[in-house]
Amino acid sequence: MRLLIALISGALFGAGLLLSGMTDTQKVQGWLDVFGAWDPTLAFVMGGAILPMLVAWRVTKTRQPLTGGTFPAPARTELDRGLILGSVLFGAGWGLVGLCPGPAMAALSYGGTSSAVFLVAMAAGMRLAPGLRAQLDTAANAA
């Protein structure tokens, strides 16, 4: 049951990304180009995702997941060096390439190589990140 729910959820998410234009790198870069040829249409996509999730997080306080267990605890709210650095790197990658992880996976359905190259590079970065973070933490503690 859990795998079926995950499959349906992932398929709906991917279809939503395709239909909304989030897999179109030019549309995403147009959204991010606020000082140039700005394309505000993705604001509706973001609003269409944020508002239902706001309701969902409020409802989860009184409910249990269908497949058992518990919902995850709310994320930490403090800003630290790791969050800021990660946000900058994520935003830079998103702006340069026009894709973030979810849309890149959905874009694989197009059959092109650019999203596959992006996903391989992203996976390499995810593999290298813990070691790099440990080195940065060591350097910060030594200073």
PDB file of C-alpha atoms in Angstrom, residues 2-3 7 28-29 34 37 53 59 73 82 87-88 93-95 100 111 131 134:
ATOM      1  CA  ARG A   2       2.817   2.380   0.922  1.00  0.00           C
ATOM      2  CA  LEU A   3       4.595   1.862  -2.422  1.00  0.00           C
ATOM      3  CA  LEU A   7       3.941   5.793  -6.945  1.00  0.00           C
ATOM      4  CA  VAL A  28      12.098  28.950 -14.971  1.00  0.00           C
ATOM      5  CA  GLN A  29      14.980  31.242 -15.897  1.00  0.00           C
ATOM      6  CA  VAL A  34      13.296  39.779 -12.189  1.00  0.00           C
ATOM      7  CA  ALA A  37      12.368  39.683 -19.245  1.00  0.00           C
ATOM      8  CA  MET A  53       0.690  22.597   1.922  1.00  0.00           C
ATOM      9  CA  VAL A  59      -4.271  19.246   9.458  1.00  0.00           C
ATOM     10  CA  ALA A  73       8.558  17.129  13.070  1.00  0.00           C
ATOM     11  CA  GLY A  82      24.980  25.353   6.393  1.00  0.00           C
ATOM     12  CA  SER A  87      20.477  27.886  -0.210  1.00  0.00           C
ATOM     13  CA  VAL A  88      23.008  29.918  -2.173  1.00  0.00           C
ATOM     14  CA  GLY A  93      22.320  25.960  -9.705  1.00  0.00           C
ATOM     15  CA  TRP A  94      18.634  26.628 -10.274  1.00  0.00           C
ATOM     16  CA  GLY A  95      19.367  29.969 -11.895  1.00  0.00           C
ATOM     17  CA  CYS A 100      15.923  21.893  -9.549  1.00  0.00           C
ATOM     18  CA  GLY A 111      14.422  11.988 -23.502  1.00  0.00           C
ATOM     19  CA  GLY A 131      32.870  15.369   3.281  1.00  0.00           C
ATOM     20  CA  ALA A 134      32.956  18.141   7.560  1.00  0.00           C
TER      21      ALA A 134
END
